[in-house]
Short mmCIF file of C-alpha atoms in Angstrom, two decimals:
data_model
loop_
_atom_site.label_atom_id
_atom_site.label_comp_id
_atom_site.label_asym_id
_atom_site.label_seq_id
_atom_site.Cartn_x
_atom_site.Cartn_y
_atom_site.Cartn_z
CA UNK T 1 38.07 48.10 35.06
CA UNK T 2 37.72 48.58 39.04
CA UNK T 3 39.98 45.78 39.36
CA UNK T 4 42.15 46.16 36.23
CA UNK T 5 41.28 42.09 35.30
CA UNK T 6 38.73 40.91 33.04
CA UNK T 7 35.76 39.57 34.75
CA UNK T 8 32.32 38.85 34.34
CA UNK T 9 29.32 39.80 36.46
CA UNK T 10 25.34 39.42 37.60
CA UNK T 11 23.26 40.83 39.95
CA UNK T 12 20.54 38.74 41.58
CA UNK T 13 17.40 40.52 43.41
CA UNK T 14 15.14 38.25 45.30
CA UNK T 15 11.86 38.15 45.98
CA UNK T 16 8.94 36.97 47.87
CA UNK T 17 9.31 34.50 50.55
CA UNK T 18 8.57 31.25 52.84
CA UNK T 19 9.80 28.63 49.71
CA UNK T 20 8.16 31.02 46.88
CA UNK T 21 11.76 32.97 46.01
CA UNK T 22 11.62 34.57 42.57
CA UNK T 23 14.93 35.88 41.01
CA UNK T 24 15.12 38.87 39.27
CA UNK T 25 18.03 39.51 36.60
CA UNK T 26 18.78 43.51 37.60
CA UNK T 27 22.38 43.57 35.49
CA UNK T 28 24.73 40.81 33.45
CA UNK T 29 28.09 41.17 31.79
CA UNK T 30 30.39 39.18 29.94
CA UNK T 31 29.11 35.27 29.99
CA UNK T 32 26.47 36.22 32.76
CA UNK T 33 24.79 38.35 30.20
CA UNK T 34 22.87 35.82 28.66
CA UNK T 35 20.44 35.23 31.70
CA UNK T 36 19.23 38.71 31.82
CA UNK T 37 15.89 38.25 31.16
CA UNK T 38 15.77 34.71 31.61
CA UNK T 39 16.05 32.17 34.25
CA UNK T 40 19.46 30.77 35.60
CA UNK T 41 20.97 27.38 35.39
CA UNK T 42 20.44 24.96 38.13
CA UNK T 43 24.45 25.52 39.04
CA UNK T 44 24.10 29.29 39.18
CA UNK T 45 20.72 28.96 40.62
CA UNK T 46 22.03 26.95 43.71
CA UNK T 47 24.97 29.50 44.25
CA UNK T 48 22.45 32.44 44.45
CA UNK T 49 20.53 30.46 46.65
CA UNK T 50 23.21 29.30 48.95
CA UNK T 51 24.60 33.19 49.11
CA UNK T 52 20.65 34.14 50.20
CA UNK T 53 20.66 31.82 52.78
CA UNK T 54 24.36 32.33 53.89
CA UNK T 55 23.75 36.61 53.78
CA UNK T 56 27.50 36.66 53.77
CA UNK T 57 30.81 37.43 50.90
CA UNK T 58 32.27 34.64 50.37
CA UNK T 59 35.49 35.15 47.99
CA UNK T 60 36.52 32.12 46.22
CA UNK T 61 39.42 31.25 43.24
CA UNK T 62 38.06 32.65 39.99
CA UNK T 63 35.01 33.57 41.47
CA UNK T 64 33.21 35.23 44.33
CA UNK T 65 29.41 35.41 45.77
CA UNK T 66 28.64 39.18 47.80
CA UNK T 67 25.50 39.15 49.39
CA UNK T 68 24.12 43.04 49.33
CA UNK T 69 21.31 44.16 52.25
CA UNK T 70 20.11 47.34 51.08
CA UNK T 71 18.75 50.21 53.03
CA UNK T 72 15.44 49.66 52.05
CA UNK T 73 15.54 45.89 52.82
CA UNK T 74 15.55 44.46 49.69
CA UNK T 75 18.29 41.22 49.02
CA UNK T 76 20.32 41.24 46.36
CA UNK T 77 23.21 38.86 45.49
CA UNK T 78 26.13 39.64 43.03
CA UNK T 79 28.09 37.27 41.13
CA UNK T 80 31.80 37.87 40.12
CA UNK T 81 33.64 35.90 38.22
CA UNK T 82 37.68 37.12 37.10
CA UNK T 83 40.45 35.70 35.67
CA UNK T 84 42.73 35.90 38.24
CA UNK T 85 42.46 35.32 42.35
CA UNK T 86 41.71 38.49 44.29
CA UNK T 87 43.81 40.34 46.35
CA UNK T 88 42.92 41.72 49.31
CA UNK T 89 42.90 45.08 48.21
CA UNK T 90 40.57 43.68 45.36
CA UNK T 91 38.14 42.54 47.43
CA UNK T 92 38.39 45.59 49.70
CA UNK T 93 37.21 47.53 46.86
CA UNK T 94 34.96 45.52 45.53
CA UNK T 95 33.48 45.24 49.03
CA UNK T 96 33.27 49.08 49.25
CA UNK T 97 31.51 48.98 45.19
CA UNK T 98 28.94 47.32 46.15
CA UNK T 99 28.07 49.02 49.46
CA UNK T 100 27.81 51.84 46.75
CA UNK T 101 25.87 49.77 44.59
CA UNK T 102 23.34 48.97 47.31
CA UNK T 103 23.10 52.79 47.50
CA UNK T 104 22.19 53.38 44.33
CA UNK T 105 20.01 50.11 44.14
CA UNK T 106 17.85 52.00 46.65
CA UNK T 107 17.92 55.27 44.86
CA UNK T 108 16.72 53.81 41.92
CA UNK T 109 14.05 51.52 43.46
CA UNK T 110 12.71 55.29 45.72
CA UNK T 111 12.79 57.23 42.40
CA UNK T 112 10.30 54.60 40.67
CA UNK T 113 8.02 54.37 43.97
CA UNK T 114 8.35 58.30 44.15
CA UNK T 115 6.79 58.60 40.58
CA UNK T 116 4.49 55.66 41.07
CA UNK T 117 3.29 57.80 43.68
CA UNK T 118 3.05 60.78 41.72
CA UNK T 119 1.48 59.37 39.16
CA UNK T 120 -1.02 58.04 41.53
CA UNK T 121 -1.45 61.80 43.05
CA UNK T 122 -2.26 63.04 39.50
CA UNK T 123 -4.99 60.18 38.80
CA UNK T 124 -6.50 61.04 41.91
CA UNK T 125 -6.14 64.38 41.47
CA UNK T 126 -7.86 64.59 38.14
CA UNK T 127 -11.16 61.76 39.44
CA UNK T 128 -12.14 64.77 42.07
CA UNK T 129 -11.28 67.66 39.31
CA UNK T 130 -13.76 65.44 36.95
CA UNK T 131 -16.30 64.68 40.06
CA UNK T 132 -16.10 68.30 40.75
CA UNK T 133 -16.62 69.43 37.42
CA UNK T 134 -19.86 66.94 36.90
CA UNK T 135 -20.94 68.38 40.33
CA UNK T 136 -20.77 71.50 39.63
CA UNK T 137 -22.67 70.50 36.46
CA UNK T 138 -25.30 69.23 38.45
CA UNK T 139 -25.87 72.46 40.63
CA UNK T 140 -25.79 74.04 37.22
CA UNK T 141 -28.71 72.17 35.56
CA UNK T 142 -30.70 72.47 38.93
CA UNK T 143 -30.49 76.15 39.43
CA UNK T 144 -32.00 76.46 35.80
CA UNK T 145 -34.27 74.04 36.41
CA UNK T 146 -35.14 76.32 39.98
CA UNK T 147 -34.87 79.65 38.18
CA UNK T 148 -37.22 78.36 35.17
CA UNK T 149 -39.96 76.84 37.83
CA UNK T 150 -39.65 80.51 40.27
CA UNK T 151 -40.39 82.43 36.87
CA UNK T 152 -42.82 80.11 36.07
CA UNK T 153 -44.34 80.14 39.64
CA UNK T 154 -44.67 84.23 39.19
CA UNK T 155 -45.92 84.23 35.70
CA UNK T 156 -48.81 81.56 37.11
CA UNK T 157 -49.05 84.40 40.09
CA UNK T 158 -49.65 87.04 37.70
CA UNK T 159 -52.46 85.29 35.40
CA UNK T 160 -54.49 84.28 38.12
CA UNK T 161 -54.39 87.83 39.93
CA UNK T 162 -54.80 89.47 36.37
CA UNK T 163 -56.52 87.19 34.17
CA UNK T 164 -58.81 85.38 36.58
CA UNK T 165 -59.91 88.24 38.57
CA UNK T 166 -62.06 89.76 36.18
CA UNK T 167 -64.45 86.71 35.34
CA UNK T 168 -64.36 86.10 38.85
CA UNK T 169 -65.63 89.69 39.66
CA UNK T 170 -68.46 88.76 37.08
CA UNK T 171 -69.64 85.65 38.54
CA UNK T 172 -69.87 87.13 41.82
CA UNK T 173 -71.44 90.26 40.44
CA UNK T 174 -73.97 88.31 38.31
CA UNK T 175 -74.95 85.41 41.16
CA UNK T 176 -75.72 88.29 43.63
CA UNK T 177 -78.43 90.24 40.85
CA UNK T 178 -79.75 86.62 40.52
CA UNK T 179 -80.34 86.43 44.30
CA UNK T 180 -81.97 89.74 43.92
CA UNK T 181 -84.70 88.43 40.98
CA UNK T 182 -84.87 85.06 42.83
CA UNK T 183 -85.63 87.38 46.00
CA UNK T 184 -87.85 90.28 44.17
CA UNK T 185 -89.99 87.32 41.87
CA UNK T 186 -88.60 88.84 38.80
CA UNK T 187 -89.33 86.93 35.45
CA UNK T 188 -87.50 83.84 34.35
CA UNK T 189 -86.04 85.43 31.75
CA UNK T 190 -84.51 88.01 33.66
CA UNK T 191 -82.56 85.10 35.77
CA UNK T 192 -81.72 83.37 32.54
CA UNK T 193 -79.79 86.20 31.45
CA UNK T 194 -77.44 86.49 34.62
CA UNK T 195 -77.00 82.74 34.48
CA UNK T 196 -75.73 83.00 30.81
CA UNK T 197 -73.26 85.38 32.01
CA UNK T 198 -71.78 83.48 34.89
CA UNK T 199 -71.93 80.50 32.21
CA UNK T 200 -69.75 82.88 29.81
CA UNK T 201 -67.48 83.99 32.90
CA UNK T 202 -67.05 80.23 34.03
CA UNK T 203 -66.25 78.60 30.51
CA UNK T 204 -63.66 81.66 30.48
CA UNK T 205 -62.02 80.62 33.57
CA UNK T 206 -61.99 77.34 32.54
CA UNK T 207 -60.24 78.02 29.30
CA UNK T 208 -57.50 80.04 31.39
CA UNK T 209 -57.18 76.82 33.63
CA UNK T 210 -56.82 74.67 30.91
CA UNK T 211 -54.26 76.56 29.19
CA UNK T 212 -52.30 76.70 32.39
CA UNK T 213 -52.51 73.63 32.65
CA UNK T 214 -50.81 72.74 28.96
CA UNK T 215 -48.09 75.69 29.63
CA UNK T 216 -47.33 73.46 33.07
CA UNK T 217 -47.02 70.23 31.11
CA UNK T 218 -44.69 71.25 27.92
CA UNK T 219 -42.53 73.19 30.70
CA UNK T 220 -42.54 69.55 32.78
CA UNK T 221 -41.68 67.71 29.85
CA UNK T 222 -39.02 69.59 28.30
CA UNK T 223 -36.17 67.31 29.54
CA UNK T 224 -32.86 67.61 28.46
CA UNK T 225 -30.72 64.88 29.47
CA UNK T 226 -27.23 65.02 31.40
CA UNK T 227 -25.68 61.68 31.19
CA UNK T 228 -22.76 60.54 32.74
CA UNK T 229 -22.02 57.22 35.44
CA UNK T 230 -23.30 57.25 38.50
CA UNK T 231 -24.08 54.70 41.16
CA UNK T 232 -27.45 53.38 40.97
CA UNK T 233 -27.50 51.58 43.84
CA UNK T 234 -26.61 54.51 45.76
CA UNK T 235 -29.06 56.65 44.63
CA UNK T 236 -31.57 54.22 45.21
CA UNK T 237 -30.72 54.30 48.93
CA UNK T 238 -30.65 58.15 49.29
CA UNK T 239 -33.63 58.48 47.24
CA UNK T 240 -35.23 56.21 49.93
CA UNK T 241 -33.47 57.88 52.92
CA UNK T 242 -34.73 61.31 52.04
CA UNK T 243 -38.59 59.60 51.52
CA UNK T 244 -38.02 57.77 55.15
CA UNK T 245 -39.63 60.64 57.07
CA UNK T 246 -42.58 60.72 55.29
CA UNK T 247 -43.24 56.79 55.91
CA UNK T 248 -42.43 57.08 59.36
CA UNK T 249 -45.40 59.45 59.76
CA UNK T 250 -47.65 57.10 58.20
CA UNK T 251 -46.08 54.34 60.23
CA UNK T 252 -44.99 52.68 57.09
CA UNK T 253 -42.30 49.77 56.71
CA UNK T 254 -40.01 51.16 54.32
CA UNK T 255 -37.29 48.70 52.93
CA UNK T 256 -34.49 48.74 50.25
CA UNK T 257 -32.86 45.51 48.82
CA UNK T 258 -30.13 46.91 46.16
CA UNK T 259 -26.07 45.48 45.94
CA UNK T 260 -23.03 47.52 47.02
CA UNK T 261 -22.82 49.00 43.96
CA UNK T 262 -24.48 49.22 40.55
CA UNK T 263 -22.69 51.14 38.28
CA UNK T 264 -24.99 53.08 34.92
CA UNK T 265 -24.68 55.85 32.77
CA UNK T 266 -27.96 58.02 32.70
CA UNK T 267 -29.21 61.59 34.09
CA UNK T 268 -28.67 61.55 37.52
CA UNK T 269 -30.87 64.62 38.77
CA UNK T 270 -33.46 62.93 36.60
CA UNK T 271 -33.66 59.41 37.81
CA UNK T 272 -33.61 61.27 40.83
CA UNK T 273 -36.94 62.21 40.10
CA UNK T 274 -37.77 59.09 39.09
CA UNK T 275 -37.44 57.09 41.66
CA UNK T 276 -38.67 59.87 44.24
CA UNK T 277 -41.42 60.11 42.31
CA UNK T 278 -42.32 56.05 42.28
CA UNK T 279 -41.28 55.87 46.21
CA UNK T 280 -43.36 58.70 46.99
CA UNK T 281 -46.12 57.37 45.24
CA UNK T 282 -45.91 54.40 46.94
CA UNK T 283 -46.46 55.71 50.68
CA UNK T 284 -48.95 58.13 49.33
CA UNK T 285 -51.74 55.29 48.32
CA UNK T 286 -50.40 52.61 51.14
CA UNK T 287 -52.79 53.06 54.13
CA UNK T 288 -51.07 53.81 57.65
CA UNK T 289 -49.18 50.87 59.05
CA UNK T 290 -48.31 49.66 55.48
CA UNK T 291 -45.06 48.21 53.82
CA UNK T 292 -43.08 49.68 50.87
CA UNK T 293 -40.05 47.77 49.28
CA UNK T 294 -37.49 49.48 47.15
CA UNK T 295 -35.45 46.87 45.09
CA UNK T 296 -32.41 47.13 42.32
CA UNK T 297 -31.44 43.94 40.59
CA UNK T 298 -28.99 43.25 38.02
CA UNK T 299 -30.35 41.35 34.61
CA UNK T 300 -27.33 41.16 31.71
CA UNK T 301 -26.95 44.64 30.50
CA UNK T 302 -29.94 46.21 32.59
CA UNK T 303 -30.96 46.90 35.96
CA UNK T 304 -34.16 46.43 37.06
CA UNK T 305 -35.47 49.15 40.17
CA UNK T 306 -38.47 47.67 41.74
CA UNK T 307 -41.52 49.54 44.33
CA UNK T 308 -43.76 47.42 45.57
CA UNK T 309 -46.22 48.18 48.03
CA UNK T 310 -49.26 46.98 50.17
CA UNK T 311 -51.45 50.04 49.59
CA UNK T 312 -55.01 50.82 47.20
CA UNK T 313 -53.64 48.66 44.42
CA UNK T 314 -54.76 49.14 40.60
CA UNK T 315 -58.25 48.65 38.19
CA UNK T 316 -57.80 47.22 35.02
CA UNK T 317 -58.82 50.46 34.08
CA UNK T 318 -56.47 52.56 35.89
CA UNK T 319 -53.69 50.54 34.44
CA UNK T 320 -54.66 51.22 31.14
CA UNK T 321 -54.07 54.78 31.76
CA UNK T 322 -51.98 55.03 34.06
CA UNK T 323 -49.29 57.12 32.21
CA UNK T 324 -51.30 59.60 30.46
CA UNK T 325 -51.61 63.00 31.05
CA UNK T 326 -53.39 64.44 33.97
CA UNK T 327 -54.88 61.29 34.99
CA UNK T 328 -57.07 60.50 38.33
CA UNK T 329 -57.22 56.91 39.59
CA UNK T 330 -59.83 55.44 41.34
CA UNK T 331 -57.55 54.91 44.11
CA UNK T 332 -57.17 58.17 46.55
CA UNK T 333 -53.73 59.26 48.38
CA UNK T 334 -54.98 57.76 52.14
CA UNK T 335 -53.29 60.86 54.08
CA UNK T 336 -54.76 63.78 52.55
CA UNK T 337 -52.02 64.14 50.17
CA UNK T 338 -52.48 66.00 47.09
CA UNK T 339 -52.08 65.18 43.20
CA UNK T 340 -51.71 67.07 39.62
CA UNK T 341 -51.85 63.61 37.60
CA UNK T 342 -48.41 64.75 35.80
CA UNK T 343 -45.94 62.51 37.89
CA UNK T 344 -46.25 59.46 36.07
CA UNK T 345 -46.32 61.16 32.21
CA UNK T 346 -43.05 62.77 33.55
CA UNK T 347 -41.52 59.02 34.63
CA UNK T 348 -42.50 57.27 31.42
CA UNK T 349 -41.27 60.56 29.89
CA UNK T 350 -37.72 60.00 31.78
CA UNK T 351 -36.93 56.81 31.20
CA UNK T 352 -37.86 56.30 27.55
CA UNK T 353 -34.93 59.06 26.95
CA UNK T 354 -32.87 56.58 28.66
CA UNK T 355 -33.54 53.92 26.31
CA UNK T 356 -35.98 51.94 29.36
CA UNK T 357 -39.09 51.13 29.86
CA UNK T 358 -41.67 51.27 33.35
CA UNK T 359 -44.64 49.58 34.03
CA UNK T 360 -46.79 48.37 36.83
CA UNK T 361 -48.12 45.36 37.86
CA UNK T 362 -51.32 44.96 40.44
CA UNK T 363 -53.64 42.26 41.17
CA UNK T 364 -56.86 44.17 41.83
CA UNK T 365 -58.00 47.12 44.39
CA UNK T 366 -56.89 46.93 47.83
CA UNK T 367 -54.26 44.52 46.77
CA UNK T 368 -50.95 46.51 46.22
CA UNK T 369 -48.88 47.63 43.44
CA UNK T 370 -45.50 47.20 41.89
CA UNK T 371 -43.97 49.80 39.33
CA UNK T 372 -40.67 48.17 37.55
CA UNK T 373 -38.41 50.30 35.64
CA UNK T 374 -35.47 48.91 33.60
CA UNK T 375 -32.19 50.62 32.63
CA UNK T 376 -29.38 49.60 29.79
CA UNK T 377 -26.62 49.94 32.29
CA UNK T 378 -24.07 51.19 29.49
CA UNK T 379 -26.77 54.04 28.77
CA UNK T 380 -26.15 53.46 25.15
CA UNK T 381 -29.39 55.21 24.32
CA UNK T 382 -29.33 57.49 26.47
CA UNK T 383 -29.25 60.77 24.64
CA UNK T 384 -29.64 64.93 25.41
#
């Protein structure tokens, strides 16, 4: 219609380079329509080729070749076949059409790349919304978990300075009439009485201890679970990295063997725990000068965290046990360190909610110990 003839058209983009050229079919009328979407003709073919290499017009009888450079550097060629020879003024215009076309070639092409880039904005946009959101989760769940152990911490305060203090007050009472018998040669009987008293008054205590004791446990081992994916791997090395200092005291080796990047779905404040529990276990029985090793392996659809270490090592006995409540090993922490014998009830605890399983491996006293604990990657048993 520019022209007023008929005539048929294609347009040709290029791309790629050095002897790998692929052709692109952007536009086809009249007989060129048929190769959009397909491949050209060897004829055709060697035209658009020649016209690449040429980067030149060249206006020929019946038909003419325009090579196109666009402002954005991309090569396009344009095939134009009519029914009549073109006139100056023809090609003039036609000349001037497609140094418009080239124009709105690279409007086109920036529009796409602007929303490609948009798009892009928004799916990074919404990954930190989401990684914001699950930290913000994670604060969350750990200020409970802070405000639940500061009330518990007070109502502990509160029974010893209340409950305790009055058997106390009898035992000390009571054990300074008996130095007074022992002292004045009173009868036995006399003595037998204030020793059934601080008997009565210690048994008490006792009973308040103990029931401490249970209120602790049920309060550690009400887990809920927060599962989402996490990095494994990674929190295997901070887990580690926070635990460093207290190896270096001990002049300890510490070591981690773990990929890049392991990728599971579980609790992460939890196996948190976990593992800083395991790790911290480790340089608490290894003697001064000792080596732990922290390793993650990948098995199938599990991962596999490994501690080993060089320290007190394991009974028979104490493996037997090991997990049960308020346990106390024959092997002692070697720095003074203290223990409640709940850590390892809370671990077993942990990961069977996760659908694992820990256990621990040692070849006698004196002769080191490795705990293993194995995930399901997908978490598909994890559960709250």
């Amino acid at each position: 219609s520019l022209l007023n003839v008929d005539c048929a058209g294609i347009l040709v983009l290029r791309e790629g380079s050095n002897g790998a050229e692929n052709f692109s079919i952007l536009a086809g009328s009249g007989c060129y329509k048929q190769y959009i979407g397909s491949q050209l003709e060897s004829e055709l073919r060697n035209l658009v080729e020649d016209a690449f290499t040429r980067r030149r017009n060249e206006f020929q009888a019946g038909r003419s070749v325009l090579y196109i450079l666009t402002g954005s550097g991309r090569e396009v060629v344009v095939l134009l076949e009519a029914a009549r020879h073109l006139s100056d003024t023809d090609r003039a215009l036609v000349e001037v059409f497609c140094s418009r076309l080239s124009v709105a070639f690279d409007n086109v092409i920036l529009y796409e790349e602007l929303q490609a880039s948009h798009a892009r904005l928004e799916e990074r946009v919404g990954e930190r919304t989401r990684e914001l959101t699950l930290a913000n989760e994670r604060l969350g769940a750990q200020w409970e978990r802070l405000r639940r152990a500061n009330t518990f911490k007070r109502e502990i305060i509160g029974t010893v300075a209340h409950d305790l203090k009055n058997p106390l007050s009898v035992v000390m009472g009571r054990a300074e009439m008996l130095k007074d018998i022992i002292a004045n040669g009173l009868p036995a009987t006399v003595a037998n009485e204030q020793v059934a008293h601080i008997e009565d008054s210690g048994r008490r205590m006792l009973a308040m201890v103990d029931s401490l004791l249970a209120d602790a446990m049920a309060d550690a081992m009400d887990i809920n679970l927060r599962p989402e994916p996490f990095d494994l791997a990674g929190l295997v090395r901070h887990v580690t990295q926070a635990s460093r200092p207290l190896a270096v005291s001990k002049q300890q080796t510490l070591e981690v063997n773990a990929p890049e990047r392991l990728t599971a779905k579980g609790d992460y404040d939890r196996l948190w725990e976990v593992i800083d529990n395991l790790v911290s276990n480790a340089i608490k029985y290894t003697p001064n000068g000792g080596r732990i090793t922290v390793a993650v392996e990948r098995s199938g659809k599990q991962a596999a965290i490994m501690v080993s270490d060089t320290g007190q090592g394991l009974s028979p006995e104490d493996i037997g046990r090991l997990f049960g409540r308020f346990q106390r090993l024959s092997a002692k922490p070697t720095g003074g360190e203290s223990s409640t014998g709940l850590g390892l009830s809370i671990v077993k605890k942990i990961i069977d909610l996760h659908g694992g399983s820990v256990s621990a491996e040692s070849e006698g006293p004196h002769r080191g110990t490795r705990f293993t604990v194995t995930l399901p990657l997908e978490g598909e048993r994890a559960r709250s």
